PDB file of C-alpha atoms and ligand atoms in Angstrom:
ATOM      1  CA  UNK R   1     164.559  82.256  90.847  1.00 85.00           C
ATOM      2  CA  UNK R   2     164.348  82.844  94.518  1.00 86.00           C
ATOM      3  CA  UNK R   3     163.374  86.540  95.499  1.00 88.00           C
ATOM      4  CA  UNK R   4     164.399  87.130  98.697  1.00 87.00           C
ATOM      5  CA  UNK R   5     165.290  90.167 100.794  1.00 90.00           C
ATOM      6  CA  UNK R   6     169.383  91.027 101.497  1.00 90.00           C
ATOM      7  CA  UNK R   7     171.051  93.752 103.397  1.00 91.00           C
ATOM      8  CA  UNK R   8     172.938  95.582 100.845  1.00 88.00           C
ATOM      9  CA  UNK R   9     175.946  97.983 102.450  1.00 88.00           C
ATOM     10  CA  UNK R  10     177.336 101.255 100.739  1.00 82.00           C
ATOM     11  CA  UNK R  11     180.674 102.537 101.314  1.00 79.00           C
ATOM     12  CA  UNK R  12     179.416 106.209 101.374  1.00 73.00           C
ATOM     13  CA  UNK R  13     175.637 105.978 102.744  1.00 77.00           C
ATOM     14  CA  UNK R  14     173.762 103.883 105.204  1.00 82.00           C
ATOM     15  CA  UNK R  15     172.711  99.860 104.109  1.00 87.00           C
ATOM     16  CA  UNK R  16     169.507  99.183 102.656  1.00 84.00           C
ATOM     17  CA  UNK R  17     167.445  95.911 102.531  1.00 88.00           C
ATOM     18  CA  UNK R  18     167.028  95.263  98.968  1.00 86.00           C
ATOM     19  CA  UNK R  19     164.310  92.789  97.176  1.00 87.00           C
ATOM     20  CA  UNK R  20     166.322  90.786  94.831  1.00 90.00           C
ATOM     21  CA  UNK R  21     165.927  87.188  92.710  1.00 90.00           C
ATOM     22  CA  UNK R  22     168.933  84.567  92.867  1.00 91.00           C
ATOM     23  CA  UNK R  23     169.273  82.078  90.909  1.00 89.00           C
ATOM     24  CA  UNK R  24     168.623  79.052  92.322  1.00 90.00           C
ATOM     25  CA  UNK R  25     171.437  77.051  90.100  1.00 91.00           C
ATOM     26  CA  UNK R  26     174.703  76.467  92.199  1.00 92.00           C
ATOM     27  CA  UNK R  27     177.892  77.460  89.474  1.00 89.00           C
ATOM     28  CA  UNK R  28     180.041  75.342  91.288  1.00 89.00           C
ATOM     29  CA  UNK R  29     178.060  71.882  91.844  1.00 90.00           C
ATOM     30  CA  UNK R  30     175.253  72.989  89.328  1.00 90.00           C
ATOM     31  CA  UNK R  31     172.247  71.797  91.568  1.00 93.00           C
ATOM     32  CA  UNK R  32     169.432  74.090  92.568  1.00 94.00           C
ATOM     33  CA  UNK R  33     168.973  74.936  96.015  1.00 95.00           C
ATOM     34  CA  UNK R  34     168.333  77.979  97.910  1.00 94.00           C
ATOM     35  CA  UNK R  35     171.354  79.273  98.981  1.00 95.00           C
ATOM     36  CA  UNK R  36     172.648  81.212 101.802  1.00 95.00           C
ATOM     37  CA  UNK R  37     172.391  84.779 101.799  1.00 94.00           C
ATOM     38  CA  UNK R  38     175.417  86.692 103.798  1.00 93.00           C
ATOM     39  CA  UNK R  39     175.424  90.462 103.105  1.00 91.00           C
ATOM     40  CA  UNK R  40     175.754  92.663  99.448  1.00 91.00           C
ATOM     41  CA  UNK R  41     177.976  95.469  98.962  1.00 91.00           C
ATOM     42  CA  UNK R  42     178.638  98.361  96.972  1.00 87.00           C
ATOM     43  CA  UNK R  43     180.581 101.019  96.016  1.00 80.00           C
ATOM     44  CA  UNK R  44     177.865 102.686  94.094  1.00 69.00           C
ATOM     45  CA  UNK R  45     175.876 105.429  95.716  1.00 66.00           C
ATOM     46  CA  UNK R  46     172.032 104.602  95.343  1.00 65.00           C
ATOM     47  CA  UNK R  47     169.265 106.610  93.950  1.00 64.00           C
ATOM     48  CA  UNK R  48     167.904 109.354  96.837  1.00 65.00           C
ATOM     49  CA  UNK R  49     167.194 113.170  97.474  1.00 68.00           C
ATOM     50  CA  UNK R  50     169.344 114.922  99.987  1.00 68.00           C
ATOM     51  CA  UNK R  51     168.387 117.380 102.514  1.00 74.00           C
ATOM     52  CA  UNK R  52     168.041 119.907  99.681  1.00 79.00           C
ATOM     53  CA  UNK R  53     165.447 117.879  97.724  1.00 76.00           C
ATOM     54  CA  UNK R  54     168.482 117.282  94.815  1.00 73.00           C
ATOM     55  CA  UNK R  55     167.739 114.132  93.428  1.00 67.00           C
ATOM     56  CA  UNK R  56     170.791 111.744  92.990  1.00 64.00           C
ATOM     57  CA  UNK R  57     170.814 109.126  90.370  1.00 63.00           C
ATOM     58  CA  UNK R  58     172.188 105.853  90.873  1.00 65.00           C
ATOM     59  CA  UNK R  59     171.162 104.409  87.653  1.00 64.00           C
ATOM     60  CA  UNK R  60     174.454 102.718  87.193  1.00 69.00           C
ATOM     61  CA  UNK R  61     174.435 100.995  90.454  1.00 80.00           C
ATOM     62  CA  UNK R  62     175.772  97.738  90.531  1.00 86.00           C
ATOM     63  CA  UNK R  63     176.284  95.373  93.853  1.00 90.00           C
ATOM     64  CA  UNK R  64     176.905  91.833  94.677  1.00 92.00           C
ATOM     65  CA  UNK R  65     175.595  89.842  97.811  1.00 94.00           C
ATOM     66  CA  UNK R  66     178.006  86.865  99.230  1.00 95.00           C
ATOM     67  CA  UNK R  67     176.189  83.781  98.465  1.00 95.00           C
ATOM     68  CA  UNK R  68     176.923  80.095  99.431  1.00 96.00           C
ATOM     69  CA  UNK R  69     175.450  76.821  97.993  1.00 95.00           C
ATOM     70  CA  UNK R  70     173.654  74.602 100.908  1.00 97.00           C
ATOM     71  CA  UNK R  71     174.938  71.316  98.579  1.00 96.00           C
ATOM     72  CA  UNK R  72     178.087  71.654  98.596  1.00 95.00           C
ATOM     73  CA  UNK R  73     179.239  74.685 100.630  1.00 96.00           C
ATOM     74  CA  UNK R  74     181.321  76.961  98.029  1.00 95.00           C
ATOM     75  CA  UNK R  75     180.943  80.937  98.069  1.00 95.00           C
ATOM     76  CA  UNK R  76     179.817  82.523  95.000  1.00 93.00           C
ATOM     77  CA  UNK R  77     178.713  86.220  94.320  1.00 93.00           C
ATOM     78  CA  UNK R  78     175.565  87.221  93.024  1.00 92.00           C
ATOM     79  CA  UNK R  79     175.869  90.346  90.702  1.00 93.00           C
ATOM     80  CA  UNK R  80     173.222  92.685  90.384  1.00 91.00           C
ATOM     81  CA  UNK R  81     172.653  96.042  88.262  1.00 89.00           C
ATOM     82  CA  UNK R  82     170.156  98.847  88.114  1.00 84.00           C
ATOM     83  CA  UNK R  83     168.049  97.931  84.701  1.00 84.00           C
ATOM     84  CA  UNK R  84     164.523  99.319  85.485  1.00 83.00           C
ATOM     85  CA  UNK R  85     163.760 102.805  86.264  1.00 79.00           C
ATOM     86  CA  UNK R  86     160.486 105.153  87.223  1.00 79.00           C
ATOM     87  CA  UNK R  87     159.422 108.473  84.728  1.00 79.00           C
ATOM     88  CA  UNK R  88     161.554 110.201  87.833  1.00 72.00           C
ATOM     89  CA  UNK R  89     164.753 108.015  87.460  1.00 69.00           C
ATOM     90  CA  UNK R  90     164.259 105.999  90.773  1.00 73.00           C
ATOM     91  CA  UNK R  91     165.521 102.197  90.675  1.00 76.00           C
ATOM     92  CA  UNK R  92     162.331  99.866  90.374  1.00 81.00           C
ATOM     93  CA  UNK R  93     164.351  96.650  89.308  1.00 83.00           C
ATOM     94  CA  UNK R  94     167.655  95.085  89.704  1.00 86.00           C
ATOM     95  CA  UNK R  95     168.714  92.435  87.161  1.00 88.00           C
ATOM     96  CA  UNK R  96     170.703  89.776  87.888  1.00 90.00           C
ATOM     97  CA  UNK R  97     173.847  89.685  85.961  1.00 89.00           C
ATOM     98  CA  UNK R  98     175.716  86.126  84.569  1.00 83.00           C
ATOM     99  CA  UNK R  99     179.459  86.193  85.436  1.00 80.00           C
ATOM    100  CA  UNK R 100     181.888  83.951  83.697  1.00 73.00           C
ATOM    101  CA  UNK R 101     185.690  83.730  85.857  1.00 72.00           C
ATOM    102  CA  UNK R 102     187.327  83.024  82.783  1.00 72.00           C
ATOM    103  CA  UNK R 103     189.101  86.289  81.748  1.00 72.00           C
ATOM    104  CA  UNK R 104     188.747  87.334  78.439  1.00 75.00           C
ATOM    105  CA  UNK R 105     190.472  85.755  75.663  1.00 80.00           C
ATOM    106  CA  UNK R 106     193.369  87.898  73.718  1.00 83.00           C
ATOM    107  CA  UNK R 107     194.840  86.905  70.028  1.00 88.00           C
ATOM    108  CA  UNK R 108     197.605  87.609  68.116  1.00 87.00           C
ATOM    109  CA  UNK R 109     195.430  88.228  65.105  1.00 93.00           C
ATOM    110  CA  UNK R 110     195.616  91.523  63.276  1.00 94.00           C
ATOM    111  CA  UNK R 111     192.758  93.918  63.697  1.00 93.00           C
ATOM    112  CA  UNK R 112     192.001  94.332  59.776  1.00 94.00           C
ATOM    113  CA  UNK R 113     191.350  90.532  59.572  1.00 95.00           C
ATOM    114  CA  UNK R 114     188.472  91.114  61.025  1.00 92.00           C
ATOM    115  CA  UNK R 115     187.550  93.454  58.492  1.00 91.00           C
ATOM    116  CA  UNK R 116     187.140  91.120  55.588  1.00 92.00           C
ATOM    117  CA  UNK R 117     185.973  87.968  57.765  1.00 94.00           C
ATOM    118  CA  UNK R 118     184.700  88.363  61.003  1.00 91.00           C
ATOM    119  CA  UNK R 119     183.251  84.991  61.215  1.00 95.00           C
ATOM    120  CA  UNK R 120     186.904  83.689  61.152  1.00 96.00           C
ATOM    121  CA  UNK R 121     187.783  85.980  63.593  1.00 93.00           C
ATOM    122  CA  UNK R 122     184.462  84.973  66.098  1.00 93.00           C
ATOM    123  CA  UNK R 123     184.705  81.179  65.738  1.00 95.00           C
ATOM    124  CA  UNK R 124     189.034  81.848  65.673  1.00 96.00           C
ATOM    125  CA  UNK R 125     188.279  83.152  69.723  1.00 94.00           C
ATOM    126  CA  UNK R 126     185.839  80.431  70.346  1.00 93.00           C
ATOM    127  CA  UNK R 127     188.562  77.959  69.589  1.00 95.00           C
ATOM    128  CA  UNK R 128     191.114  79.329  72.369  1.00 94.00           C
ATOM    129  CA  UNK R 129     188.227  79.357  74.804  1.00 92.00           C
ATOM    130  CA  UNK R 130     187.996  75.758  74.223  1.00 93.00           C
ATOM    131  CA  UNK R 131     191.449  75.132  74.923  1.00 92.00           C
ATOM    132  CA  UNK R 132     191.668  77.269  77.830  1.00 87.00           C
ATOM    133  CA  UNK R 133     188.422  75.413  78.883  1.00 87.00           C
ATOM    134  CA  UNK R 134     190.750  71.917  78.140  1.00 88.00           C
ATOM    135  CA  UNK R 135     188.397  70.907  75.267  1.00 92.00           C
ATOM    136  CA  UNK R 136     191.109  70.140  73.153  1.00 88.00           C
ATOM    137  CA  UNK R 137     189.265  68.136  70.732  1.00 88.00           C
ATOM    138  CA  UNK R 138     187.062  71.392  70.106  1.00 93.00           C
ATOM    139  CA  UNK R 139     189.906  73.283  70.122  1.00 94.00           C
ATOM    140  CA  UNK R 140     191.160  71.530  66.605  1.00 92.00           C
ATOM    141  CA  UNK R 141     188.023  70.958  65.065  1.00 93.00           C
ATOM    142  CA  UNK R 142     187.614  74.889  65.693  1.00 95.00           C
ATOM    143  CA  UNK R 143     190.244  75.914  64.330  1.00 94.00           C
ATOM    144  CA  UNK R 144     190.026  74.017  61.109  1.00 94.00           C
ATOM    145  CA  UNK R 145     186.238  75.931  61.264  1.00 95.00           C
ATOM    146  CA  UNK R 146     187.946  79.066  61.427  1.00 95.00           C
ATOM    147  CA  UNK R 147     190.394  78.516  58.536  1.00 94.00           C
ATOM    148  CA  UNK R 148     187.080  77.861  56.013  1.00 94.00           C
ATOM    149  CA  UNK R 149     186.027  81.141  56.862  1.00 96.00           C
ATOM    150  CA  UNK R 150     189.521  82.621  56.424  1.00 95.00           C
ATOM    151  CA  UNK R 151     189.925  80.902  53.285  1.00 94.00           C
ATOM    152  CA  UNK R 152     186.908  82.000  51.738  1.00 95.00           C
ATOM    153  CA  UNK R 153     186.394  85.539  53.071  1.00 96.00           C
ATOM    154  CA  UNK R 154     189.717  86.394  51.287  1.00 94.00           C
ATOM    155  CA  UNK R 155     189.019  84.663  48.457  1.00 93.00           C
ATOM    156  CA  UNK R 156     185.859  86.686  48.449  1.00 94.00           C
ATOM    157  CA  UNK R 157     187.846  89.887  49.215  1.00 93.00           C
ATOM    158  CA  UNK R 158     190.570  89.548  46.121  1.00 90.00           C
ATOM    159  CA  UNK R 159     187.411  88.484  43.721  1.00 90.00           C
ATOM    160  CA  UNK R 160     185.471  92.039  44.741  1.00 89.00           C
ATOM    161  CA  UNK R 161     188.970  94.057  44.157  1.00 85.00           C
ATOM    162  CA  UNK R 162     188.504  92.392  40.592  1.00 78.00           C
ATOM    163  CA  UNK R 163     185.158  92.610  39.627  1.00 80.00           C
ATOM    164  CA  UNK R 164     181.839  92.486  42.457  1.00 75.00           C
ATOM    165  CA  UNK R 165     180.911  89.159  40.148  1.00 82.00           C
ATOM    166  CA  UNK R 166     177.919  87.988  42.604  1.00 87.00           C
ATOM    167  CA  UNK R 167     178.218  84.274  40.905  1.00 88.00           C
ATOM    168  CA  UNK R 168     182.174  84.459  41.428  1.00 88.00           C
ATOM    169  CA  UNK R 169     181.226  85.000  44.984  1.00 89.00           C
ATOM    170  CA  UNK R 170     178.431  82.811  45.156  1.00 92.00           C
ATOM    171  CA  UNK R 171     180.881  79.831  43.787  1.00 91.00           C
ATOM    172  CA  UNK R 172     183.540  80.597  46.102  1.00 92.00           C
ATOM    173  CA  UNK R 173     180.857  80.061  48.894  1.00 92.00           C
ATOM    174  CA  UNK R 174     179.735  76.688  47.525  1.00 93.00           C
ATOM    175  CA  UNK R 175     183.133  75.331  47.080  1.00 92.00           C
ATOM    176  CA  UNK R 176     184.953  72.894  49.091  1.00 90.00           C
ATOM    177  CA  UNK R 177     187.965  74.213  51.040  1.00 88.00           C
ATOM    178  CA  UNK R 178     190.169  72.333  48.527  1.00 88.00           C
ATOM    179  CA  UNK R 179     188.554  73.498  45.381  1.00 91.00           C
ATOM    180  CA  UNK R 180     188.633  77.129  46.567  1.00 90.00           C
ATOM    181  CA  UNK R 181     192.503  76.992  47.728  1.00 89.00           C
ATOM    182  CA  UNK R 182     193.305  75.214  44.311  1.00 88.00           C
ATOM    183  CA  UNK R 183     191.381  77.396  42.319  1.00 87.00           C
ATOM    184  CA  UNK R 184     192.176  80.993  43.814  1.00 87.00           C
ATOM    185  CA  UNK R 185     195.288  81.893  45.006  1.00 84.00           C
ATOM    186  CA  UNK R 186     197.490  81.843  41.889  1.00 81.00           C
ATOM    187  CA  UNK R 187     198.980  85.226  42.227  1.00 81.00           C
ATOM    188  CA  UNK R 188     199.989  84.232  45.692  1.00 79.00           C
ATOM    189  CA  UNK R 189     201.777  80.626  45.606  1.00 76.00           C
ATOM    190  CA  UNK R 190     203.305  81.018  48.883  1.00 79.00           C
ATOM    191  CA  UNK R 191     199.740  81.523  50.196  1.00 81.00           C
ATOM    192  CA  UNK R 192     198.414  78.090  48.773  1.00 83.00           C
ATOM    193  CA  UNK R 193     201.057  76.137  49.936  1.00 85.00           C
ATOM    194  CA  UNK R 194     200.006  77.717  53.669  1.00 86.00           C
ATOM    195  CA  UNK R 195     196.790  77.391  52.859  1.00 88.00           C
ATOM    196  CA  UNK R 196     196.945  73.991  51.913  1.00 85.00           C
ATOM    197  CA  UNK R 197     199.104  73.053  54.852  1.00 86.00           C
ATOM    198  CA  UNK R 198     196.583  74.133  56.801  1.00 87.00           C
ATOM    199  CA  UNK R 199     193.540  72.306  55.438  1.00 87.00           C
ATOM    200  CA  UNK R 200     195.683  68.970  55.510  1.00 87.00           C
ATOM    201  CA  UNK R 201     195.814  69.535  59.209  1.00 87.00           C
ATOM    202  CA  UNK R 202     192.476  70.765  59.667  1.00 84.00           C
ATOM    203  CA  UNK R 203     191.005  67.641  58.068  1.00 85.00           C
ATOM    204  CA  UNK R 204     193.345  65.461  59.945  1.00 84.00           C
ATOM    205  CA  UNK R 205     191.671  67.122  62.928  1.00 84.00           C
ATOM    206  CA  UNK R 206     187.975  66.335  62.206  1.00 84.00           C
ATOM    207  CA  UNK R 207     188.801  62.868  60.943  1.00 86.00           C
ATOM    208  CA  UNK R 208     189.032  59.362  62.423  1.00 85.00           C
ATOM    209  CA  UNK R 209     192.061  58.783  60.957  1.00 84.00           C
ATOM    210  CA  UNK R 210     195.688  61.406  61.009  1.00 85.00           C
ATOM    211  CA  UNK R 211     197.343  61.015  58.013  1.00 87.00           C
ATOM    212  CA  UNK R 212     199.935  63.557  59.276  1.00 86.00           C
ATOM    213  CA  UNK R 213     200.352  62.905  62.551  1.00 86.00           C
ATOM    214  CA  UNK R 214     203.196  63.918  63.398  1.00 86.00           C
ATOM    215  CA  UNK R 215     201.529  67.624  63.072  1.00 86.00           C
ATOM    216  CA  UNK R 216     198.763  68.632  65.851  1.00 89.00           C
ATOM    217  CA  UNK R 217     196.543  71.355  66.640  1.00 90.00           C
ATOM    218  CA  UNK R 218     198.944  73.723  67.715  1.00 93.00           C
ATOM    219  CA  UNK R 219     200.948  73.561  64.787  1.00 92.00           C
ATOM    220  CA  UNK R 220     197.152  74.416  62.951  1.00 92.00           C
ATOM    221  CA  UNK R 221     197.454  77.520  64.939  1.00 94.00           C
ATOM    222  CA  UNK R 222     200.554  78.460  64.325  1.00 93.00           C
ATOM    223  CA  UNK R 223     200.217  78.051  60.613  1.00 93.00           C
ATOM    224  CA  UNK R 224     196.451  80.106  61.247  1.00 94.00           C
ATOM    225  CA  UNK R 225     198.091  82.982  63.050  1.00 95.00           C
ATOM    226  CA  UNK R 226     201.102  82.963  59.876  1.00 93.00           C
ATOM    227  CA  UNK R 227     198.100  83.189  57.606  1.00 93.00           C
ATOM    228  CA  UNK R 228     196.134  86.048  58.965  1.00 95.00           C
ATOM    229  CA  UNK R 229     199.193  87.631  58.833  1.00 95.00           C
ATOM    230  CA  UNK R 230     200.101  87.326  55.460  1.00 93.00           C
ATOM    231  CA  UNK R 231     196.132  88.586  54.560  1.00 93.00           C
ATOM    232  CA  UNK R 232     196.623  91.241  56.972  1.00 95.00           C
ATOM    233  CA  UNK R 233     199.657  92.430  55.058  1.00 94.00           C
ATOM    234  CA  UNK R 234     197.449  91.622  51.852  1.00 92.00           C
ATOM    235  CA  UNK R 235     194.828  94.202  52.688  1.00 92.00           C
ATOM    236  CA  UNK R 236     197.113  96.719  53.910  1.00 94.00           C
ATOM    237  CA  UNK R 237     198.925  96.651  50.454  1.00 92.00           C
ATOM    238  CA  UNK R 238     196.249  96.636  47.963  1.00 89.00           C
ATOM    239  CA  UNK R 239     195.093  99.705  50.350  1.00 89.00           C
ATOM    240  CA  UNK R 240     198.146 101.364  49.405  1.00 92.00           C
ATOM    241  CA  UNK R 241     198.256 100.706  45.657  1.00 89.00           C
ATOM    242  CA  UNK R 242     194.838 101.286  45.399  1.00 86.00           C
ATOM    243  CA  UNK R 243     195.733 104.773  47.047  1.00 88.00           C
ATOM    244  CA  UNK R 244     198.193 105.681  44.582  1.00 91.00           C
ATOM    245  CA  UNK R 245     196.527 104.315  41.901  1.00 87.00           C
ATOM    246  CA  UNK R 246     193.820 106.759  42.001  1.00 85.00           C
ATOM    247  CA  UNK R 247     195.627 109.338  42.558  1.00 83.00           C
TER     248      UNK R 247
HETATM  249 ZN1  LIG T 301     176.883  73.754  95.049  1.00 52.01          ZN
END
């Protein structure tokens, strides 16, 4: 870290020199250096006491300071917030914050998924940020990941609307993907057709060899996305009967 001293200017109230550490790691190039420091800025009004001795907090003051690399000459912002704080509420520290420019990832996957496997839905995401990072490799050998966890956590799911059998669940756990889609879905054939679909793809994915390869990772997805679905519709049912059912 490099601590250094920056002008930091307000939009409402006059600039301030502020102590602050940079990180000495270029995100462009990734070298360290020390770069250059232009000025900060805020909208944020800072912590001070008026004319009237009221004391204004700006505990949720955030600013960034114009930054370039010395190595390779691109701009980057540093980000800082307010973290660290007297007994009266002044700002003693501010903490350096990590930004990431890729925007947020968004899926077509029903909310309630999440609700009976939130692994799936965790390592699901991970998978489109390796595509949108062009790690397309990743990307398939993600999204076969995924489908385990999909696979099982329903599996898991229907065997606790049955009976809460811990060794049921404990099997299902230990189980290859193929033993647990042959051995658990009866009630459901479309399901383990899908299911097994998707495994055959997933495999082909993670293996040296295709042996459908006409079929690639988007295809995976799409079959993924039809398959959350169909357990989203799943859970939403058995909420229903189970509703009128005890009633
Ligand atoms: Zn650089």
């Amino acid at each position: 870290m490099l601590i250094t001293d920056a002008k930091i200017e307000f939009s409402d109230q006059p600039a301030i020199i502020q102590h602050v550490s940079i990180p000495e790691k270029c995100p462009h190039c990734g070298k360290n250096m020390s770069p250059r420091i232009y000025s900060g800025f805020s909208e944020d009004s800072y912590d001070y006491w008026d004319k009237n001795h009221n004391h204004h907090n700006g505990t949720k003051q955030k600013f960034c300071i114009v930054l370039q690399c010395v190595l390779c000459n691109s701009f980057y912002l540093g980000n800082f917030k307010a973290d660290q704080f007297d007994s009266y509420g002044k700002i003693l520290n501010y903490g350096y914050i990590e930004v990431s420019y890729i925007p947020p990832i968004s899926n077509d996957i029903p909310e309630n998924v999440s609700e009976i496997s939130e692994r799936f839905s965790g390592i699901y995401n991970q998978s489109l940020k390796a595509k949108e990072y062009g790690l397309t490799e990743i990307y398939g050998m993600g999204l076969r990941k995924s489908l385990e966890f999909l696979v099982k956590d329903f599996a898991i799911y229907l065997s606790k609307l049955n009976s809460d059998d811990s060794a049921k669940i404990d099997s299902i756990k230990a189980q290859s993907l193929g033993q647990v889609i042959s051995s658990n879905f009866r009630e459901f054939s479309n399901f383990s057709k899908l299911f097994q679909s998707a495994s055959w793809i997933g495999n082909d994915e993670t293996h040296y060899v295709r042996k459908h390869p006409e079929k690639d990772a988007e295809f995976l997805n799409s079959l993924i996305k039809v398959l959350a679905n169909n357990v989203s519709n799943t859970v939403i049912e058995q909420e229903a009967m189970k509703l009128v059912d005890d009633n």
